[in-house]
Amino acid sequence: MATDYYAVLGVRRDASQEEIKKAFRRLARELHPDVNPDPKTQERFKEINAAYEVLSDPQKKQVYDLGGDPLSQAGGGAGGFGAGGFGNFSDIMDAFFGTASQRGPRSRTRRGQDAMIRLDVELDEAAFGTTKDIQVDTAVVCKTCNGEGAAPGTSAQTCDMCRGRGEVSQVTRSFLGQVMTSRPCPQCQGFGTVVPNPCPECAGDGRVRSRRTLTVKIPAGVDNGTRIQLAGEGEVGPGGGPAGDLYVEIHELPHSTFQRRGDDLHCTVTIPMTAAALGTKVPLETLDGLEEVDIRPGTQSGQSIPLHGRGVTHLRGGGRGDLIVHVEVTTPTKLDPEQERLLRELSKLRGEERPTGQFQPGQQGLFSRLKDAFNGR
């Protein structure tokens, strides 16, 4: 009576290859001679090894399902390697260490790599967003062979060494008995097919390098290091495989007036001490246009004046940062006689007190004359 290999592994007759493999791995861990030296267990191990060899091979499984005995036809004993055989060594290792054994030919078509380019933007472009055209040099599908890799009018052919399996097997002796190992076919490199007449344009790779123009939308609020992902715009894969992604990394150029800190902008305005004492309005070209910064009387050097909502747009969420204006008050280094006289008169009127920002009677008129003197009027 023929052995029921499905019952030996404890799987249904319609079990998938993954279910068959899992059942074999579970039983192999329990019954391997190195784990359980009992002679009856060794015989049981040979049975599951033989069952797995048949059911894991589509051709042998088909013969078995039709009522034949593939092991007898192959001339082997248990496992097809004689009475002491222990099956495919990679499957034994897989059972104990969980290493997946990839069987069958590998595809010539693979996903392409991601690519990245750096894009320079001005501060106002980063603050409000913009649209830019960029030049990209990446691999694209070869138009001559449409990614097939074969010259026009030809096609890939089944490898005659591995017969399309992508791997070749070798039987060796070990302390476990006869062991069959598999390795990628050296003639087709594991693809299962060979290309006797490669495409002259791409040399069989299925892709060529090309420069193209892409339009990139830069969202408002980007900063140095921000990356914008363009899905499917990267390198086309070997064999005309799907393209990877393209990442555009933002590099914000320095601005002549503003320094960016997060979403806030900072700048410095320099005013004479008379303007700081009397107050003034300073014109400032902001990202939104020309505005006047109100310098209140008595402003000290180092004070900051915030202009709310004049900074960079928040990348996530509405609103904008602030524009912080830092005031720098200059003190004259050289005085002409009139300027010196007026300063001494002011000092006398104030009793050489520390300035309080509030003018006493007679001081404001003197400051106005002092301002005119420093302004050359």
Short mmCIF file of C-alpha atoms in Angstrom, two decimals:
data_model
loop_
_atom_site.label_atom_id
_atom_site.label_comp_id
_atom_site.label_asym_id
_atom_site.label_seq_id
_atom_site.Cartn_x
_atom_site.Cartn_y
_atom_site.Cartn_z
CA MET A 1 0.00 0.00 0.00
CA ALA A 2 1.46 3.35 -0.99
CA THR A 3 2.47 5.75 1.78
CA ASP A 4 0.08 8.65 2.38
CA TYR A 5 2.58 11.54 2.37
CA TYR A 6 -0.13 14.05 3.29
CA ALA A 7 -0.96 12.05 6.41
CA VAL A 8 2.75 11.70 7.26
CA LEU A 9 3.07 15.52 7.39
CA GLY A 10 -0.38 15.97 8.87
CA VAL A 11 -1.70 18.29 6.15
CA ARG A 12 -4.75 18.31 3.87
CA ARG A 13 -4.47 17.20 0.26
CA ASP A 14 -5.18 20.78 -0.86
CA ALA A 15 -2.54 22.26 1.46
CA SER A 16 -0.44 25.09 0.06
CA GLN A 17 3.33 24.89 -0.31
CA GLU A 18 3.71 27.23 2.69
CA GLU A 19 1.53 24.93 4.86
CA ILE A 20 3.53 21.89 3.75
CA LYS A 21 6.80 23.61 4.58
CA LYS A 22 5.58 24.73 8.01
CA ALA A 23 4.44 21.18 8.84
CA PHE A 24 7.83 19.76 7.81
CA ARG A 25 9.75 22.32 9.84
CA ARG A 26 7.68 21.60 12.95
CA LEU A 27 8.14 17.83 12.68
CA ALA A 28 11.84 18.11 11.77
CA ARG A 29 12.57 20.02 14.94
CA GLU A 30 10.91 17.25 16.97
CA LEU A 31 12.23 14.20 15.17
CA HIS A 32 15.72 15.04 13.90
CA PRO A 33 18.26 12.36 14.98
CA ASP A 34 20.45 14.97 16.66
CA VAL A 35 17.52 15.88 18.90
CA ASN A 36 15.92 12.46 19.41
CA PRO A 37 18.28 9.48 18.82
CA ASP A 38 15.56 6.84 19.32
CA PRO A 39 15.71 4.39 16.32
CA LYS A 40 11.92 4.54 15.89
CA THR A 41 12.13 8.34 15.78
CA GLN A 42 14.85 8.12 13.12
CA GLU A 43 12.57 6.00 10.95
CA ARG A 44 9.78 8.49 11.46
CA PHE A 45 12.15 11.31 10.47
CA LYS A 46 13.00 9.51 7.23
CA GLU A 47 9.27 9.26 6.47
CA ILE A 48 8.59 12.97 6.90
CA ASN A 49 11.75 13.75 4.92
CA ALA A 50 10.56 11.59 2.03
CA ALA A 51 7.05 13.06 2.22
CA TYR A 52 8.41 16.59 2.12
CA GLU A 53 10.68 15.86 -0.82
CA VAL A 54 7.70 14.68 -2.83
CA LEU A 55 5.13 17.27 -1.79
CA SER A 56 7.50 20.25 -2.01
CA ASP A 57 8.48 19.46 -5.60
CA PRO A 58 5.64 20.35 -8.03
CA GLN A 59 6.65 17.69 -10.56
CA LYS A 60 6.99 14.90 -7.99
CA LYS A 61 3.79 16.00 -6.29
CA GLN A 62 1.92 15.80 -9.58
CA VAL A 63 3.21 12.24 -10.19
CA TYR A 64 2.21 11.26 -6.65
CA ASP A 65 -1.28 12.80 -6.92
CA LEU A 66 -1.82 10.81 -10.13
CA GLY A 67 -1.04 7.57 -8.29
CA GLY A 68 2.63 7.19 -9.21
CA ASP A 69 5.67 6.80 -6.96
CA PRO A 70 8.13 9.57 -7.78
CA LEU A 71 10.76 8.26 -5.39
CA SER A 72 10.80 4.83 -7.00
CA GLN A 73 11.01 6.43 -10.45
CA ALA A 74 13.95 8.50 -9.24
CA GLY A 75 15.64 5.35 -8.01
CA GLY A 76 16.15 6.66 -4.49
CA GLY A 77 15.21 5.42 -1.07
CA ALA A 78 13.87 7.59 1.69
CA GLY A 79 14.11 11.16 0.61
CA GLY A 80 15.42 10.04 -2.80
CA PHE A 81 19.00 9.78 -1.39
CA GLY A 82 19.13 6.22 -0.22
CA ALA A 83 18.22 4.72 3.12
CA GLY A 84 20.37 7.12 5.10
CA GLY A 85 19.30 10.32 3.31
CA PHE A 86 18.00 13.32 5.17
CA GLY A 87 16.63 15.46 2.32
CA ASN A 88 17.51 18.94 1.23
CA PHE A 89 20.09 20.41 3.63
CA SER A 90 18.72 23.95 3.29
CA ASP A 91 15.31 22.73 4.50
CA ILE A 92 16.90 21.05 7.52
CA MET A 93 18.70 24.30 8.39
CA ASP A 94 15.47 26.17 7.81
CA ALA A 95 13.66 23.91 10.25
CA PHE A 96 16.18 24.55 13.03
CA PHE A 97 17.21 28.15 12.46
CA GLY A 98 14.21 29.62 10.64
CA THR A 99 16.22 30.69 7.56
CA ALA A 100 13.99 31.06 4.55
CA SER A 101 15.10 29.16 1.48
CA GLN A 102 14.17 31.01 -1.67
CA ARG A 103 13.37 28.58 -4.38
CA GLY A 104 12.77 29.05 -8.05
CA PRO A 105 14.11 31.63 -10.48
CA ARG A 106 14.40 35.23 -9.37
CA SER A 107 12.75 37.92 -11.40
CA ARG A 108 14.75 40.15 -13.72
CA THR A 109 12.33 42.95 -12.86
CA ARG A 110 13.06 44.75 -9.60
CA ARG A 111 12.07 48.05 -8.03
CA GLY A 112 14.41 50.93 -8.68
CA GLN A 113 16.31 52.88 -6.05
CA ASP A 114 15.16 56.12 -4.50
CA ALA A 115 16.97 59.28 -5.59
CA MET A 116 17.54 62.64 -3.94
CA ILE A 117 18.51 66.09 -5.21
CA ARG A 118 19.05 69.40 -3.39
CA LEU A 119 17.04 72.45 -4.39
CA ASP A 120 18.03 76.03 -3.50
CA VAL A 121 15.16 78.40 -2.63
CA GLU A 122 15.01 82.05 -1.58
CA LEU A 123 13.60 83.06 1.80
CA ASP A 124 10.38 84.48 0.32
CA GLU A 125 9.87 81.26 -1.69
CA ALA A 126 10.23 79.20 1.47
CA ALA A 127 7.93 81.54 3.38
CA PHE A 128 5.06 81.62 0.90
CA GLY A 129 5.63 78.53 -1.28
CA THR A 130 6.34 78.38 -4.99
CA THR A 131 6.56 76.11 -8.01
CA LYS A 132 9.91 75.24 -9.60
CA ASP A 133 11.12 73.24 -12.58
CA ILE A 134 14.05 70.94 -11.83
CA GLN A 135 16.36 68.89 -14.03
CA VAL A 136 16.59 65.23 -12.99
CA ASP A 137 19.15 62.74 -14.32
CA THR A 138 17.85 59.22 -13.55
CA ALA A 139 17.37 55.79 -15.12
CA VAL A 140 14.27 55.40 -17.31
CA VAL A 141 12.78 52.48 -19.22
CA CYS A 142 14.71 51.67 -22.40
CA LYS A 143 12.45 52.55 -25.31
CA THR A 144 14.28 50.21 -27.69
CA CYS A 145 13.42 47.01 -25.79
CA ASN A 146 10.64 48.35 -23.52
CA GLY A 147 12.52 47.11 -20.48
CA GLU A 148 12.83 43.49 -21.70
CA GLY A 149 16.61 43.68 -22.12
CA ALA A 150 16.60 41.68 -25.37
CA ALA A 151 17.37 43.09 -28.80
CA PRO A 152 14.30 43.89 -30.94
CA GLY A 153 12.92 40.74 -32.55
CA THR A 154 14.48 38.46 -29.92
CA SER A 155 13.53 37.36 -26.43
CA ALA A 156 14.97 35.70 -23.34
CA GLN A 157 15.36 31.92 -23.50
CA THR A 158 15.09 29.23 -20.84
CA CYS A 159 18.48 28.39 -19.35
CA ASP A 160 19.59 24.95 -20.54
CA MET A 161 21.73 24.36 -17.44
CA CYS A 162 19.03 24.72 -14.78
CA ARG A 163 16.06 24.27 -17.15
CA GLY A 164 14.45 27.45 -15.88
CA ARG A 165 14.66 26.63 -12.17
CA GLY A 166 17.27 29.29 -11.48
CA GLU A 167 19.28 26.94 -9.27
CA VAL A 168 21.31 23.78 -9.58
CA SER A 169 21.55 20.99 -7.01
CA GLN A 170 24.47 18.92 -5.82
CA VAL A 171 24.49 15.74 -3.69
CA THR A 172 27.29 15.39 -1.13
CA ARG A 173 28.01 13.01 1.76
CA SER A 174 28.04 14.19 5.36
CA PHE A 175 27.63 12.76 8.84
CA LEU A 176 23.88 12.94 8.18
CA GLY A 177 24.23 10.78 5.09
CA GLN A 178 23.69 12.05 1.56
CA VAL A 179 22.70 15.72 1.53
CA MET A 180 21.51 17.74 -1.45
CA THR A 181 22.42 21.43 -1.54
CA SER A 182 21.21 24.04 -4.00
CA ARG A 183 22.89 27.18 -5.31
CA PRO A 184 22.05 29.80 -7.96
CA CYS A 185 22.68 28.65 -11.48
CA PRO A 186 26.08 30.00 -12.61
CA GLN A 187 24.94 30.30 -16.22
CA CYS A 188 21.82 32.45 -15.71
CA GLN A 189 22.72 33.88 -12.25
CA GLY A 190 19.49 32.51 -10.83
CA PHE A 191 17.11 34.15 -13.32
CA GLY A 192 16.12 30.88 -15.02
CA THR A 193 16.51 32.57 -18.42
CA VAL A 194 19.37 33.91 -20.50
CA VAL A 195 19.42 36.76 -23.00
CA PRO A 196 21.55 35.62 -25.97
CA ASN A 197 21.05 38.91 -27.84
CA PRO A 198 21.06 41.84 -25.38
CA CYS A 199 19.53 45.14 -26.39
CA PRO A 200 22.25 47.33 -27.92
CA GLU A 201 20.81 50.45 -26.31
CA CYS A 202 20.75 49.33 -22.65
CA ALA A 203 23.11 46.31 -22.82
CA GLY A 204 20.36 44.06 -21.48
CA ASP A 205 19.59 46.10 -18.35
CA GLY A 206 16.20 47.28 -19.59
CA ARG A 207 16.88 50.91 -18.63
CA VAL A 208 18.99 53.85 -19.70
CA ARG A 209 19.94 57.16 -18.11
CA SER A 210 18.10 60.25 -19.25
CA ARG A 211 17.68 63.88 -18.21
CA ARG A 212 14.15 65.13 -17.78
CA THR A 213 12.34 68.14 -16.37
CA LEU A 214 9.94 67.89 -13.42
CA THR A 215 7.75 70.53 -11.88
CA VAL A 216 7.93 70.58 -8.07
CA LYS A 217 5.42 72.34 -5.83
CA ILE A 218 7.19 73.83 -2.82
CA PRO A 219 4.72 74.23 0.08
CA ALA A 220 4.81 77.38 2.22
CA GLY A 221 6.88 77.06 5.37
CA VAL A 222 9.62 74.67 4.21
CA ASP A 223 12.98 75.00 5.94
CA ASN A 224 16.54 73.76 5.53
CA GLY A 225 16.50 69.96 5.32
CA THR A 226 12.80 69.63 4.49
CA ARG A 227 12.32 66.77 2.02
CA ILE A 228 9.54 66.65 -0.53
CA GLN A 229 8.68 63.15 -1.77
CA LEU A 230 7.77 62.63 -5.42
CA ALA A 231 6.45 59.07 -5.62
CA GLY A 232 7.58 57.04 -8.63
CA GLU A 233 9.94 59.72 -9.95
CA GLY A 234 13.18 58.03 -8.88
CA GLU A 235 15.30 55.39 -10.62
CA VAL A 236 13.53 52.83 -12.82
CA GLY A 237 14.46 49.34 -11.67
CA PRO A 238 16.42 46.68 -13.58
CA GLY A 239 14.36 44.96 -16.25
CA GLY A 240 12.13 48.02 -16.51
CA GLY A 241 10.91 47.50 -12.94
CA PRO A 242 8.83 50.09 -11.06
CA ALA A 243 10.60 53.33 -10.27
CA GLY A 244 11.66 54.36 -6.80
CA ASP A 245 10.80 57.72 -5.26
CA LEU A 246 12.53 61.05 -5.75
CA TYR A 247 13.23 63.21 -2.70
CA VAL A 248 13.82 66.94 -3.11
CA GLU A 249 15.78 68.34 -0.16
CA ILE A 250 15.29 72.06 0.47
CA HIS A 251 18.28 74.37 0.97
CA GLU A 252 17.27 77.89 1.94
CA LEU A 253 19.67 80.58 0.71
CA PRO A 254 20.89 83.26 3.16
CA HIS A 255 18.99 86.58 3.09
CA SER A 256 20.68 89.98 3.12
CA THR A 257 18.37 91.44 5.80
CA PHE A 258 16.63 88.67 7.73
CA GLN A 259 17.82 85.72 9.76
CA ARG A 260 15.36 82.88 10.19
CA ARG A 261 14.83 81.11 13.51
CA GLY A 262 12.06 78.59 13.12
CA ASP A 263 9.14 80.49 11.65
CA ASP A 264 10.25 83.84 13.10
CA LEU A 265 12.42 86.34 11.24
CA HIS A 266 14.95 88.62 12.89
CA CYS A 267 16.60 91.80 11.64
CA THR A 268 18.48 94.80 13.06
CA VAL A 269 17.86 98.52 12.44
CA THR A 270 20.44 101.10 13.44
CA ILE A 271 19.36 104.58 14.60
CA PRO A 272 21.24 107.54 16.11
CA MET A 273 20.87 108.27 19.79
CA THR A 274 18.82 111.40 19.08
CA ALA A 275 16.26 109.36 17.13
CA ALA A 276 16.15 106.85 19.95
CA ALA A 277 15.56 109.62 22.47
CA LEU A 278 12.96 111.55 20.49
CA GLY A 279 11.33 108.62 18.71
CA THR A 280 11.01 108.15 14.98
CA LYS A 281 9.65 105.91 12.25
CA VAL A 282 12.10 103.71 10.32
CA PRO A 283 11.14 102.35 6.88
CA LEU A 284 11.76 98.61 6.54
CA GLU A 285 11.34 96.40 3.48
CA THR A 286 9.60 93.26 4.79
CA LEU A 287 8.53 90.11 2.94
CA ASP A 288 5.10 91.77 2.58
CA GLY A 289 6.41 95.08 1.27
CA LEU A 290 7.57 98.39 2.74
CA GLU A 291 6.45 99.08 6.31
CA GLU A 292 7.35 101.68 8.95
CA VAL A 293 8.71 100.53 12.29
CA ASP A 294 7.58 102.81 15.12
CA ILE A 295 10.53 103.70 17.39
CA ARG A 296 9.12 105.12 20.58
CA PRO A 297 10.90 107.92 22.49
CA GLY A 298 13.47 106.62 24.95
CA THR A 299 14.12 103.37 23.08
CA GLN A 300 17.30 101.72 24.31
CA SER A 301 19.89 99.86 22.29
CA GLY A 302 19.12 96.12 22.27
CA GLN A 303 15.37 96.51 22.57
CA SER A 304 13.19 94.36 20.27
CA ILE A 305 10.05 95.43 18.46
CA PRO A 306 7.81 92.56 17.26
CA LEU A 307 5.80 92.82 14.06
CA HIS A 308 3.27 90.04 14.51
CA GLY A 309 2.38 87.83 11.57
CA ARG A 310 5.19 89.09 9.35
CA GLY A 311 7.32 85.95 9.54
CA VAL A 312 7.27 82.60 7.73
CA THR A 313 4.07 80.64 7.13
CA HIS A 314 3.69 77.65 9.43
CA LEU A 315 4.29 74.48 7.43
CA ARG A 316 1.66 72.59 9.39
CA GLY A 317 -1.33 74.62 10.43
CA GLY A 318 -2.37 78.17 9.62
CA GLY A 319 -0.83 81.46 10.52
CA ARG A 320 2.66 82.89 10.34
CA GLY A 321 5.58 83.60 12.63
CA ASP A 322 6.66 87.09 13.71
CA LEU A 323 9.24 89.57 12.47
CA ILE A 324 11.43 90.68 15.38
CA VAL A 325 13.17 94.03 14.82
CA HIS A 326 16.23 94.56 17.03
CA VAL A 327 17.17 98.20 17.65
CA GLU A 328 20.81 99.27 17.72
CA VAL A 329 21.48 102.82 18.93
CA THR A 330 24.73 104.40 17.73
CA THR A 331 26.77 106.86 19.77
CA PRO A 332 28.88 109.41 17.88
CA THR A 333 32.64 108.96 18.17
CA LYS A 334 33.61 112.47 16.99
CA LEU A 335 31.81 115.72 17.85
CA ASP A 336 32.14 119.15 16.28
CA PRO A 337 32.11 122.17 18.64
CA GLU A 338 28.38 122.83 18.25
CA GLN A 339 27.46 119.20 18.89
CA GLU A 340 29.68 119.08 21.95
CA ARG A 341 28.21 122.35 23.30
CA LEU A 342 24.66 121.08 22.90
CA LEU A 343 25.46 117.75 24.59
CA ARG A 344 27.06 119.55 27.54
CA GLU A 345 24.04 121.81 27.83
CA LEU A 346 21.75 118.78 27.82
CA SER A 347 23.89 117.07 30.44
CA LYS A 348 23.62 120.17 32.63
CA LEU A 349 19.86 120.36 32.24
CA ARG A 350 19.50 116.70 33.21
CA GLY A 351 21.86 117.10 36.11
CA GLU A 352 23.89 114.27 34.56
CA GLU A 353 21.13 111.92 35.60
CA ARG A 354 20.67 108.56 34.04
CA PRO A 355 18.17 109.06 31.16
CA THR A 356 14.65 108.04 32.08
CA GLY A 357 13.04 108.41 28.66
CA GLN A 358 10.93 111.33 29.94
CA PHE A 359 11.91 114.90 28.97
CA GLN A 360 11.93 117.69 31.49
CA PRO A 361 11.01 121.28 30.49
CA GLY A 362 13.60 122.66 28.09
CA GLN A 363 15.16 119.26 27.34
CA GLN A 364 13.04 118.31 24.36
CA GLY A 365 13.76 121.56 22.52
CA LEU A 366 17.43 121.09 23.19
CA PHE A 367 17.28 117.49 21.91
CA SER A 368 15.58 118.70 18.75
CA ARG A 369 18.39 121.22 18.16
CA LEU A 370 20.89 118.46 18.94
CA LYS A 371 19.19 116.20 16.40
CA ASP A 372 19.42 118.93 13.79
CA ALA A 373 23.08 119.43 14.61
CA PHE A 374 23.85 115.72 14.16
CA ASN A 375 21.83 115.61 10.94
CA GLY A 376 23.79 118.51 9.51
CA ARG A 377 20.91 120.99 9.58
#
